mmCIF file of C-alpha atoms in Angstrom:
data_model
loop_
_atom_site.group_PDB
_atom_site.id
_atom_site.type_symbol
_atom_site.label_atom_id
_atom_site.label_comp_id
_atom_site.label_asym_id
_atom_site.label_seq_id
_atom_site.Cartn_x
_atom_site.Cartn_y
_atom_site.Cartn_z
ATOM 1 C CA ILE J 110 -16.114 -111.112 43.970
ATOM 2 C CA TYR J 111 -19.654 -111.030 42.487
ATOM 3 C CA SER J 112 -22.548 -108.806 41.739
ATOM 4 C CA ILE J 113 -25.779 -109.986 41.826
ATOM 5 C CA LYS J 114 -28.077 -109.765 39.059
ATOM 6 C CA ASN J 115 -31.680 -111.497 39.144
ATOM 7 C CA ASN J 116 -30.509 -114.013 41.739
ATOM 8 C CA LYS J 117 -27.327 -114.739 39.408
ATOM 9 C CA LEU J 118 -23.864 -114.203 40.325
ATOM 10 C CA ASP J 119 -21.839 -112.083 37.960
ATOM 11 C CA GLU J 120 -18.077 -112.143 38.358
ATOM 12 C CA ILE J 121 -16.472 -108.758 38.799
ATOM 13 C CA HIS J 122 -12.929 -108.617 37.633
ATOM 14 C CA GLU J 123 -10.018 -106.441 38.790
ATOM 15 C CA ALA J 124 -9.366 -103.458 36.631
ATOM 16 C CA PRO J 125 -5.665 -102.589 37.457
ATOM 17 C CA PHE J 126 -4.405 -98.933 37.463
ATOM 18 C CA LYS J 127 -2.303 -98.127 34.983
ATOM 19 C CA LEU J 128 -0.640 -95.201 36.033
ATOM 20 C CA GLU J 129 0.425 -94.300 39.860
ATOM 21 C CA ARG J 130 -1.176 -90.721 38.893
ATOM 22 C CA GLU J 131 -4.552 -92.608 38.650
ATOM 23 C CA ILE J 132 -4.208 -93.484 42.346
ATOM 24 C CA GLN J 133 -2.871 -90.428 43.622
ATOM 25 C CA GLU J 134 -5.522 -88.274 41.855
ATOM 26 C CA LEU J 135 -8.220 -90.569 43.461
ATOM 27 C CA PHE J 136 -6.876 -90.502 46.954
ATOM 28 C CA GLU J 137 -6.138 -86.672 46.830
ATOM 29 C CA ALA J 138 -9.755 -86.074 45.980
ATOM 30 C CA ASN J 139 -11.251 -88.130 48.638
ATOM 31 C CA LEU J 140 -8.500 -87.769 51.527
ATOM 32 C CA ALA J 141 -10.835 -86.855 54.149
ATOM 33 C CA GLU J 142 -13.411 -89.480 53.347
ATOM 34 C CA VAL J 143 -10.568 -92.316 53.167
ATOM 35 C CA MET J 144 -8.148 -91.155 55.630
ATOM 36 C CA GLY J 145 -9.706 -88.415 57.560
ATOM 37 C CA LEU J 146 -6.780 -85.782 56.442
ATOM 38 C CA LYS J 147 -6.601 -82.498 55.325
ATOM 39 C CA PHE J 148 -4.862 -82.309 51.740
ATOM 40 C CA VAL J 149 -1.647 -79.944 51.754
ATOM 41 C CA ARG J 150 0.061 -80.049 48.523
ATOM 42 C CA SER J 151 0.684 -82.429 45.548
ATOM 43 C CA GLU J 152 4.246 -82.857 44.251
ATOM 44 C CA PHE J 153 5.957 -81.470 47.153
ATOM 45 C CA SER J 154 9.503 -81.078 46.318
ATOM 46 C CA ILE J 155 12.229 -80.642 48.976
ATOM 47 C CA LYS J 156 16.186 -81.478 49.012
ATOM 48 C CA ASN J 157 15.845 -83.112 45.540
ATOM 49 C CA LYS J 158 13.042 -85.428 46.861
ATOM 50 C CA ARG J 159 9.581 -85.311 45.460
ATOM 51 C CA ILE J 160 6.639 -86.173 47.647
ATOM 52 C CA ASP J 161 3.707 -87.470 45.982
ATOM 53 C CA THR J 162 1.258 -86.129 48.802
ATOM 54 C CA LEU J 163 1.420 -83.903 51.733
ATOM 55 C CA ALA J 164 -1.350 -84.272 54.040
ATOM 56 C CA TYR J 165 -2.004 -83.185 57.588
ATOM 57 C CA ASP J 166 -3.822 -84.920 60.314
ATOM 58 C CA GLU J 167 -5.712 -82.430 62.110
ATOM 59 C CA GLN J 168 -6.587 -84.735 65.249
ATOM 60 C CA ALA J 169 -3.052 -86.068 65.789
ATOM 61 C CA LYS J 170 -1.651 -82.537 64.815
ATOM 62 C CA ALA J 171 0.571 -84.197 62.538
ATOM 63 C CA PHE J 172 1.692 -84.612 58.883
ATOM 64 C CA ILE J 173 1.530 -87.385 56.881
ATOM 65 C CA ILE J 174 3.419 -88.192 53.712
ATOM 66 C CA ILE J 175 1.593 -90.280 50.925
ATOM 67 C CA GLU J 176 3.383 -92.155 48.497
ATOM 68 C CA TYR J 177 1.818 -94.117 45.474
ATOM 69 C CA LYS J 178 2.996 -97.730 43.879
ATOM 70 C CA ARG J 179 1.163 -99.181 40.907
ATOM 71 C CA ASP J 180 2.623 -102.315 41.732
ATOM 72 C CA LYS J 181 4.837 -104.223 43.975
ATOM 73 C CA ASN J 182 8.116 -102.345 44.638
ATOM 74 C CA VAL J 183 11.113 -103.361 46.798
ATOM 75 C CA SER J 184 11.831 -99.877 48.143
ATOM 76 C CA VAL J 185 9.242 -98.446 50.275
ATOM 77 C CA VAL J 186 10.743 -99.464 53.813
ATOM 78 C CA ASP J 187 13.903 -97.411 52.972
ATOM 79 C CA GLN J 188 11.804 -94.657 51.003
ATOM 80 C CA GLY J 189 9.790 -94.215 54.063
ATOM 81 C CA PHE J 190 12.604 -94.046 56.715
ATOM 82 C CA THR J 191 14.156 -91.344 54.206
ATOM 83 C CA TYR J 192 11.128 -89.161 54.084
ATOM 84 C CA LEU J 193 10.364 -89.522 57.630
ATOM 85 C CA GLY J 194 14.070 -88.176 58.172
ATOM 86 C CA LEU J 195 13.589 -85.379 55.575
ATOM 87 C CA MET J 196 10.510 -83.994 57.285
ATOM 88 C CA LEU J 197 12.194 -84.118 60.925
ATOM 89 C CA GLU J 198 15.276 -82.339 59.457
ATOM 90 C CA ASN J 199 13.256 -79.842 57.636
ATOM 91 C CA LYS J 200 10.246 -78.901 59.861
ATOM 92 C CA ALA J 201 10.119 -75.237 59.026
ATOM 93 C CA ASP J 202 9.923 -76.222 55.328
ATOM 94 C CA PHE J 203 6.745 -78.506 56.061
ATOM 95 C CA VAL J 204 5.001 -75.965 58.328
ATOM 96 C CA LEU J 205 5.590 -73.281 55.886
ATOM 97 C CA GLU J 206 3.887 -75.089 53.048
ATOM 98 C CA HIS J 207 0.770 -75.910 55.465
ATOM 99 C CA GLN J 208 0.637 -72.021 55.877
ATOM 100 C CA VAL J 209 1.150 -71.042 52.215
ATOM 101 C CA GLN J 210 -1.230 -73.939 50.937
ATOM 102 C CA LEU J 211 -4.014 -73.721 53.571
ATOM 103 C CA ASN J 212 -3.907 -70.140 54.507
ATOM 104 C CA SER J 213 -2.790 -71.022 58.150
ATOM 105 C CA ASN J 214 -0.799 -69.964 61.377
ATOM 106 C CA LEU J 215 0.510 -73.363 61.878
ATOM 107 C CA LYS J 216 3.721 -72.991 64.125
ATOM 108 C CA ILE J 217 6.211 -75.493 64.429
ATOM 109 C CA THR J 218 5.348 -76.128 68.112
ATOM 110 C CA ASP J 219 1.822 -76.906 67.002
ATOM 111 C CA VAL J 220 3.090 -80.004 65.369
ATOM 112 C CA ASP J 221 3.446 -83.152 67.087
ATOM 113 C CA TRP J 222 6.491 -84.776 65.370
ATOM 114 C CA THR J 223 6.099 -88.036 67.127
ATOM 115 C CA GLN J 224 2.728 -88.660 65.152
ATOM 116 C CA THR J 225 4.343 -87.892 61.883
ATOM 117 C CA ARG J 226 4.114 -91.120 59.472
ATOM 118 C CA VAL J 227 4.636 -92.202 55.973
ATOM 119 C CA VAL J 228 1.758 -94.118 54.183
ATOM 120 C CA PHE J 229 2.328 -96.280 51.171
ATOM 121 C CA VAL J 230 -0.659 -97.021 48.816
ATOM 122 C CA SER J 231 -0.368 -99.613 46.469
ATOM 123 C CA PRO J 232 -2.693 -102.509 45.012
ATOM 124 C CA SER J 233 0.027 -105.057 46.547
ATOM 125 C CA PHE J 234 2.887 -105.434 48.831
ATOM 126 C CA THR J 235 5.575 -108.003 49.324
ATOM 127 C CA ASP J 236 5.659 -110.161 52.246
ATOM 128 C CA ASN J 237 8.647 -108.641 53.698
ATOM 129 C CA GLN J 238 7.257 -105.204 53.396
ATOM 130 C CA VAL J 239 4.462 -106.247 55.349
ATOM 131 C CA GLN J 240 6.712 -107.888 58.059
ATOM 132 C CA ALA J 241 8.934 -104.993 58.029
ATOM 133 C CA THR J 242 6.294 -102.411 59.141
ATOM 134 C CA ASN J 243 4.358 -105.025 61.489
ATOM 135 C CA PHE J 244 6.114 -103.501 64.498
ATOM 136 C CA LYS J 245 4.212 -101.454 66.837
ATOM 137 C CA ASP J 246 6.001 -98.022 66.919
ATOM 138 C CA ILE J 247 7.172 -98.089 63.332
ATOM 139 C CA ALA J 248 5.982 -94.697 61.420
ATOM 140 C CA ILE J 249 5.132 -96.431 57.961
ATOM 141 C CA GLU J 250 1.761 -97.589 57.141
ATOM 142 C CA LEU J 251 0.912 -99.663 54.034
ATOM 143 C CA TRP J 252 -2.705 -99.288 52.294
ATOM 144 C CA GLU J 253 -4.077 -101.608 49.560
ATOM 145 C CA ILE J 254 -6.031 -100.279 46.858
ATOM 146 C CA ARG J 255 -7.797 -102.197 44.348
ATOM 147 C CA ARG J 256 -10.217 -101.199 41.389
ATOM 148 C CA TYR J 257 -13.106 -103.194 39.749
ATOM 149 C CA THR J 258 -14.569 -103.320 36.444
ATOM 150 C CA ASN J 259 -17.995 -102.291 38.114
ATOM 151 C CA GLY J 260 -16.754 -98.821 39.486
ATOM 152 C CA THR J 261 -15.923 -100.154 42.807
ATOM 153 C CA VAL J 262 -12.871 -99.541 44.757
ATOM 154 C CA SER J 263 -11.621 -101.146 47.642
ATOM 155 C CA ILE J 264 -9.122 -99.470 50.212
ATOM 156 C CA THR J 265 -8.226 -101.310 52.858
ATOM 157 C CA PRO J 266 -5.047 -100.462 55.566
ATOM 158 C CA ILE J 267 -2.700 -103.433 56.527
ATOM 159 C CA LYS J 268 -3.220 -103.924 60.202
ATOM 160 C CA LYS J 269 -0.241 -104.342 62.271
ATOM 161 C CA SER J 270 -0.166 -107.851 64.102
ATOM 162 C CA LYS J 271 -0.616 -108.020 67.552
ATOM 163 C CA SER J 272 2.096 -110.832 67.707
ATOM 164 C CA ARG J 273 4.931 -108.842 66.641
ATOM 165 C CA LEU J 274 7.737 -107.297 69.031
ATOM 166 C CA GLU J 275 6.681 -104.086 70.658
#
């Protein structure tokens, strides 16, 4: 990647995130702009698990769990399914958290639980992770984030391939 200065190309280098927390703070501050989601809570703990970010998709009427990884991590798919199961087994806790944090009167029946999903945000993912989340109806999404020395950030959802099993 280059910037143009006086018709000359100036190379821009990646400035890796040192901590997952840096990615989390950037995402949480910009959830509406980046993903169209409403921020509910950071560091939501339930049943000995800690969810990095709990968000709500008002259009889909669904909860979204967002987890951040500083670099490639081998456990995103199993962690994603664990968190989906945790949410579906504890619906009332998630609705209560929405009510408390957003001063809402959301009810369990207002949520479309079939639209809930887990999003992983990381500078990179393994080929196996991309392939494992490539099925049409899997409720796990991968988003790549990269920061550069000129203050630019790229955030790219990894698209599911149309050629995978449906």
